[in-house]
Amino acid sequence: MVVVKAERVRRLPPYLFAEIDRLKADLIARGVDVINLGVGDPDLATPPHIIEKLAQSAQDRANHQYPSYSGMNDFRVSVAKWYGRRFGVDLDPMSETLTLIGSKEGLAHLPLAVINPGDLALVPSPAYPVYEIATMFAGGETFTMPLLKENGFLPDLEAIAPETARRAKLMFINYPNNPTGATADRDFYERVVRFAQKYDILVCHDAAYSEMSFDGYRPMSFLEVPGARDVGVEFHSLSKTYNMTGWRLGFAVGNRDAIAALGQIKSNIDSGVFNAVQWAGIAALDGDQAPVESMRKIYTQRRDILIAGLNKAGLHPAVPKATFYIWCPTPPGYTSKDFTSLLLSQTGIVTTPGSGFGEPGEGYVRMALTVSAERIKEAVERICGLDLKRPPQS
Ligand SMILES: *Cc1c(COP(=O)(O)O)cnc(C)c1O
C-alpha cells in the first residue's frame, strides 16, 4: 500500500541540517578536512562522578522496572533544591516540577497540553524549530515575534496588536538564546509577566543555556520575577550544563496547572526516564559544580579565539555573554546560505545559515564552539584566507 502522510507531516519544512549533512558528507568523501561548527552538541565528556553514579545505579534491580511518570521523587527534590540554591526560587517538588526525557520532549508536548485547534502561540524567530512545529502538531497557529538586532534580539511586545495578544494562549521565549547568543535581563522578564497577566497567556521559558555563561555573568530564572510562577513554566536540561545530550534528561518547573497538564499528556505517551539516569542526574545537580566552571572556561577561551579571528576577517560579530553560539553577520552581498556554502566549499567549515532558524535570521550564520581551541584556530586561519569582498558565486 501507499502510505499517505498526515497533513502535519506533509507540512513539515525540509530538515534544516539535511542539505548541510549531504554537502558535508561529499566533502569528507573527497578527503577534505572538515571543521564542524554546525551542531549545538558539546564535544566535552560527561563528568566522571555522574557516569559512575549511572553505572552503579544500573546494577540495582530496583531501577529496572518502569519509572514513575512524573519522575522519581528524589530527582524532583534535587531539582527544587538546585532552584533554591541557584536562583533563590522555592519550588514544591511534587506539584511544581516534572522530569522530562530531555527538555525537547517537554517543549514538544507542552502545546498538546494547552493548545486547542486554532489557538494561537507567540513564537520567536529565529528560534529552536521545536516551538513552531509542536504548535502546528497540536493544531495551533503561530504568530511570529521577530528577534532583531535593534531590539537586542528580544521580542518587541509593544509590536503585538491587542487583538493578537488576546487570541494567544502560549508564548515561547528562550534566554540565553539559541541561535543569537542574546541574553535577557530582569526588566524584560517583568514586561513579559505583565503582558502575560494582561492577556492570560502561559509563558514557556526555555532556559537550556542558563549555566553556559561567561565573564562572571549568571543568567537569572524567569521565575525570580514576582508573578512569573502564576503565568509561566521554565524548561531546563542537563544536556548542555553537564555534557549529557545523549542521556536524555531535563525538567520543567513552575505553574502547577501547566505542569499537571503536561504530566497528563506525557503519562499517555511515554513511561518516564530510566531511574538510573535520574540517579545520575541527582549526582549532577547535588554534586561538585567545578566541572561546570571548567566548561565555562573552555568555551570562553574558544569564544575569544573565534571572535578575534572573525574581527580580523572583517565580520565583527557580537561577543556573547552566554551559550556556545556566535551569531555572525554575513559579508556584504552574501545571504546566509551564500556564506554557509562559501565557507563549506572554500574552507571545509560547516556552519548553519541563520535563515534556517526563521526568515528574520537572514544575514547571519550560526557558529557553534563545539570543537577544540586548536581546531578553532585552524578555522580562523582558513576564514582569514578568504576574499570576502568578492561577490558570491551562486
Ligand atoms: C539544546 C537545546 C535544548 C535541550 O534539549 P534537550 O532535549 O534537553 O537535550 C533545548 N532548547 C534549546 C534552545 C536548545 O538549544
XYZ file of C-alpha atoms and ligand atoms in Angstrom:
409
model
C 0.000 0.000 0.000
C 0.955 3.623 -0.382
C 1.094 5.362 2.970
C -0.447 8.790 2.685
C 1.310 11.017 5.157
C -0.778 13.055 7.546
C -1.086 16.751 6.860
C 1.040 17.572 9.932
C 3.871 15.541 8.457
C 3.444 16.931 4.950
C 3.560 20.456 6.322
C 6.934 19.909 7.969
C 9.621 22.175 6.480
C 12.676 20.450 4.985
C 15.009 19.416 7.775
C 17.427 22.284 8.394
C 20.533 20.147 8.621
C 19.740 17.649 5.829
C 21.232 19.681 2.940
C 24.264 20.647 5.036
C 24.778 16.999 6.055
C 24.761 15.972 2.384
C 27.334 18.620 1.398
C 29.463 17.745 4.420
C 29.411 14.028 3.519
C 30.502 14.916 -0.065
C 33.473 16.913 1.223
C 34.561 14.209 3.654
C 34.327 11.626 0.847
C 36.635 13.867 -1.235
C 39.149 13.877 1.614
C 38.515 17.458 2.835
C 39.444 18.127 6.479
C 36.032 19.318 7.664
C 35.660 21.533 10.776
C 32.141 21.179 12.121
C 30.782 24.338 13.765
C 27.272 23.330 12.722
C 25.812 21.370 15.612
C 24.944 22.509 19.130
C 26.207 19.325 20.760
C 29.023 19.603 23.355
C 32.230 17.763 22.404
C 33.254 17.571 26.097
C 32.802 14.474 28.276
C 30.190 13.961 30.984
C 31.948 14.433 34.388
C 33.175 11.055 35.797
C 31.175 11.153 39.057
C 27.950 11.283 37.011
C 28.985 8.322 34.851
C 29.929 6.351 37.982
C 26.519 7.008 39.519
C 24.829 5.697 36.365
C 26.974 2.553 36.322
C 26.269 1.871 39.983
C 22.520 2.582 39.677
C 22.236 0.375 36.594
C 23.343 -2.601 38.771
C 20.446 -2.089 41.172
C 17.417 -4.094 40.126
C 15.111 -1.666 41.906
C 15.824 0.608 38.932
C 14.973 -1.937 36.229
C 11.209 -1.544 36.246
C 9.037 1.232 34.853
C 9.927 4.559 36.395
C 7.269 6.904 37.758
C 5.525 9.006 35.076
C 6.253 12.352 36.647
C 9.786 11.423 37.681
C 11.477 10.000 40.769
C 10.640 11.930 43.921
C 14.347 12.128 44.791
C 15.168 13.702 41.425
C 12.385 16.270 41.761
C 13.536 17.120 45.284
C 17.052 17.655 43.875
C 15.641 19.917 41.159
C 13.772 22.006 43.749
C 16.878 22.281 45.935
C 19.013 23.269 42.942
C 16.472 26.001 42.091
C 16.649 27.269 45.641
C 20.457 27.361 45.691
C 20.903 28.687 42.171
C 18.042 31.187 41.839
C 16.564 31.620 45.311
C 13.268 30.255 43.939
C 11.344 27.970 46.282
C 9.549 25.136 44.440
C 7.272 22.372 45.684
C 8.902 19.246 44.190
C 5.660 17.298 43.801
C 3.426 19.904 42.161
C 5.871 22.344 40.583
C 8.491 20.080 38.980
C 8.344 17.349 36.327
C 11.090 15.083 34.956
C 11.473 15.149 31.159
C 13.171 12.874 28.616
C 15.344 15.850 27.691
C 13.778 19.307 27.578
C 12.984 18.964 23.845
C 10.472 16.258 24.753
C 8.676 18.541 27.211
C 8.757 21.558 24.902
C 7.302 19.442 22.095
C 4.481 18.105 24.286
C 3.522 21.348 26.043
C 1.323 22.642 23.173
C -0.672 19.369 23.250
C -1.422 20.173 26.883
C -2.613 23.769 26.436
C -3.376 24.494 22.751
C -6.719 23.705 21.097
C -7.005 23.581 17.290
C -6.990 27.156 16.007
C -5.433 28.619 19.174
C -2.536 30.993 18.771
C 1.028 30.678 20.084
C 3.526 33.552 20.046
C 6.790 32.138 18.745
C 10.143 33.918 18.340
C 12.067 33.790 15.080
C 14.911 32.898 14.527
C 14.436 30.083 17.051
C 14.832 26.469 18.004
C 12.403 24.889 15.495
C 10.539 22.811 18.108
C 8.320 25.693 19.321
C 6.642 26.312 15.968
C 6.417 22.678 14.900
C 4.999 21.458 18.209
C 2.358 24.211 17.983
C 1.469 23.027 14.470
C 1.252 19.385 15.657
C -1.296 20.496 18.261
C -3.361 22.207 15.533
C -2.390 25.663 16.748
C -1.425 28.707 14.739
C 1.781 30.638 15.145
C 2.309 34.379 15.413
C 5.953 35.175 14.717
C 7.831 37.519 17.067
C 10.928 38.590 15.094
C 14.153 38.798 17.108
C 16.031 41.756 15.687
C 19.438 43.208 16.411
C 17.991 46.667 17.146
C 15.939 45.151 20.000
C 18.831 43.161 21.414
C 17.227 40.028 19.890
C 14.329 40.302 22.357
C 10.724 40.192 21.079
C 9.057 43.597 20.854
C 5.899 43.050 22.912
C 4.577 46.507 22.004
C 4.511 45.435 18.358
C 1.960 42.690 19.107
C -1.538 44.017 18.391
C -4.024 43.680 21.313
C -6.354 41.537 19.126
C -3.463 39.152 18.512
C -2.405 39.109 22.152
C -5.993 38.390 23.245
C -6.120 35.337 20.953
C -2.770 33.974 22.176
C -2.707 31.097 24.685
C 1.019 30.443 24.821
C 4.262 32.389 24.354
C 7.679 30.831 23.882
C 10.845 32.650 24.925
C 14.421 31.340 25.210
C 17.296 33.119 27.016
C 20.219 32.785 26.876
C 19.167 32.403 23.270
C 19.824 29.821 20.609
C 20.760 30.815 17.884
C 21.553 34.515 18.568
C 23.508 34.145 21.849
C 21.456 37.060 23.251
C 20.574 37.317 26.943
C 17.576 38.829 28.752
C 17.508 40.953 31.895
C 15.016 41.342 34.743
C 13.303 44.267 33.049
C 12.450 42.104 30.023
C 11.064 39.272 32.172
C 8.979 41.781 34.149
C 7.486 43.098 30.923
C 6.740 39.524 29.804
C 4.975 38.777 33.102
C 2.830 41.951 32.850
C 1.950 41.126 29.225
C 1.040 37.523 30.134
C -1.095 38.680 33.086
C -2.912 41.257 30.954
C -3.745 38.820 28.144
C -3.933 35.487 30.012
C -1.037 33.849 28.212
C 1.039 30.943 29.503
C 4.744 31.766 29.131
C 7.115 28.935 28.314
C 10.714 29.916 29.023
C 13.345 27.575 27.580
C 16.396 28.023 29.836
C 18.592 25.260 28.377
C 21.658 27.556 28.451
C 21.211 29.089 31.918
C 24.524 27.612 33.133
C 26.585 28.226 29.997
C 27.619 31.810 30.643
C 30.876 33.770 30.674
C 32.779 36.699 32.151
C 31.069 36.299 35.537
C 27.577 36.759 34.092
C 24.961 34.429 35.650
C 21.567 34.335 33.899
C 18.531 34.651 36.158
C 15.478 32.412 36.197
C 12.266 33.806 34.724
C 10.601 32.509 37.900
C 12.552 35.002 40.042
C 10.178 37.739 38.837
C 7.123 38.236 41.106
C 4.029 36.772 39.433
C 6.014 34.639 36.953
C 5.094 31.349 38.599
C 1.437 32.177 38.109
C 1.824 32.684 34.340
C 4.811 30.591 33.381
C 6.799 27.406 33.181
C 10.544 27.110 32.734
C 12.358 24.265 30.972
C 15.848 23.101 31.880
C 18.140 20.481 30.556
C 21.143 18.601 31.871
C 22.325 18.288 28.251
C 24.441 21.431 27.932
C 25.279 22.017 31.615
C 26.819 18.583 32.220
C 27.594 17.444 28.640
C 24.747 14.941 28.777
C 22.982 15.382 25.421
C 22.917 11.615 24.834
C 21.471 10.817 28.253
C 18.072 12.487 27.700
C 17.313 14.210 30.984
C 15.625 17.549 31.594
C 12.868 19.065 33.705
C 10.018 21.554 33.683
C 9.141 23.742 36.666
C 6.623 26.451 37.505
C 2.852 26.876 37.179
C 1.279 23.804 38.722
C -1.712 23.555 36.394
C 0.560 23.635 33.353
C 2.919 21.097 34.955
C -0.052 18.820 35.747
C -1.452 19.131 32.203
C 1.931 18.356 30.647
C 2.255 15.389 33.011
C -1.152 14.089 31.841
C -0.079 14.251 28.175
C 3.199 12.519 28.974
C 1.665 9.710 31.033
C -0.366 8.779 27.948
C 2.650 8.851 25.609
C 5.841 7.846 27.435
C 6.765 5.969 30.585
C 9.347 8.259 32.097
C 13.135 8.340 32.369
C 15.245 5.275 33.392
C 15.717 5.638 37.156
C 19.463 5.060 36.857
C 19.668 8.138 34.601
C 17.687 10.134 37.172
C 20.078 8.983 39.959
C 22.939 10.189 37.752
C 21.037 13.458 37.334
C 20.831 13.804 41.122
C 24.611 13.294 41.282
C 24.965 16.058 38.680
C 22.680 18.601 40.411
C 23.737 17.854 44.012
C 27.420 17.218 43.316
C 30.545 19.258 42.756
C 29.888 22.076 40.258
C 33.589 22.547 39.433
C 33.165 20.745 36.066
C 30.547 23.357 35.092
C 33.012 26.145 35.874
C 35.734 24.449 33.846
C 33.259 24.030 30.941
C 32.644 27.807 31.088
C 36.386 28.471 30.941
C 36.847 26.210 27.924
C 34.041 27.900 25.960
C 35.278 31.358 26.969
C 38.698 30.575 25.504
C 37.187 29.167 22.292
C 34.810 32.123 22.002
C 37.632 34.629 22.325
C 39.717 32.917 19.629
C 36.827 32.757 17.175
C 35.648 36.335 17.833
C 39.186 37.720 17.391
C 39.550 35.796 14.122
C 36.189 36.905 12.767
C 37.009 40.519 13.656
C 40.263 40.144 11.735
C 38.280 38.820 8.767
C 36.118 41.979 8.970
C 32.916 40.285 10.159
C 32.554 41.749 13.699
C 30.018 39.512 15.495
C 28.735 40.486 18.954
C 30.551 38.821 21.870
C 28.006 36.508 23.537
C 27.787 36.532 27.355
C 26.226 33.067 27.249
C 25.577 29.988 25.035
C 28.175 28.345 22.809
C 26.978 30.130 19.667
C 28.462 33.002 17.688
C 25.799 34.785 15.635
C 27.980 36.079 12.864
C 26.816 38.661 10.316
C 27.413 37.694 6.682
C 29.750 39.758 4.471
C 28.044 42.467 2.350
C 26.228 40.922 -0.623
C 26.030 37.451 0.912
C 22.811 35.793 2.100
C 23.031 33.329 4.990
C 23.011 30.414 2.545
C 25.612 32.051 0.220
C 28.007 32.442 3.127
C 27.370 28.964 4.569
C 28.028 27.491 1.073
C 31.181 29.580 0.619
C 32.564 28.517 3.998
C 31.791 24.892 3.283
C 33.164 24.728 -0.263
C 36.188 27.019 0.174
C 37.265 26.240 3.750
C 35.558 22.964 4.734
C 33.922 24.723 7.705
C 30.348 23.698 8.492
C 28.084 26.468 9.861
C 24.301 26.878 9.984
C 22.538 29.548 7.888
C 20.661 31.973 10.156
C 17.696 31.905 7.771
C 17.277 28.195 8.600
C 16.066 29.255 12.074
C 13.435 31.556 10.535
C 13.367 34.370 8.000
C 14.419 37.130 10.477
C 17.680 35.173 10.898
C 18.669 36.106 7.325
C 22.012 37.888 7.153
C 23.649 35.731 9.834
C 25.287 32.338 10.195
C 25.490 30.429 13.465
C 28.834 29.012 14.538
C 28.951 26.575 17.471
C 32.005 26.441 19.748
C 31.928 22.641 19.808
C 35.451 21.885 18.561
C 38.806 22.328 20.333
C 40.663 25.658 20.549
C 43.247 24.206 18.108
C 40.565 23.472 15.521
C 39.016 26.918 16.029
C 42.447 28.475 15.358
C 42.629 26.405 12.178
C 39.109 27.577 11.195
C 40.123 31.204 11.793
C 43.186 30.845 9.538
C 41.036 29.429 6.775
C 38.407 32.181 7.092
C 41.066 34.906 7.090
C 42.374 33.429 3.822
C 39.075 34.107 2.034
C 38.464 37.111 -0.179
C 35.146 38.270 1.275
C 34.980 41.379 -0.937
C 34.326 39.147 -3.952
C 30.593 38.781 -4.642
C 29.017 35.342 -4.034
C 29.265 32.755 -6.822
C 25.760 31.264 -6.583
C 19.985 22.067 23.236
C 18.689 22.788 23.439
C 17.706 22.248 24.268
C 17.981 20.998 25.077
O 17.478 19.883 24.522
P 17.483 18.517 25.333
O 16.292 17.836 24.750
O 17.321 18.788 26.785
O 18.770 17.832 25.006
C 16.530 22.951 24.459
N 16.350 24.155 23.878
C 17.273 24.711 23.101
C 17.043 26.062 22.544
C 18.466 24.033 22.840
O 19.375 24.594 22.037
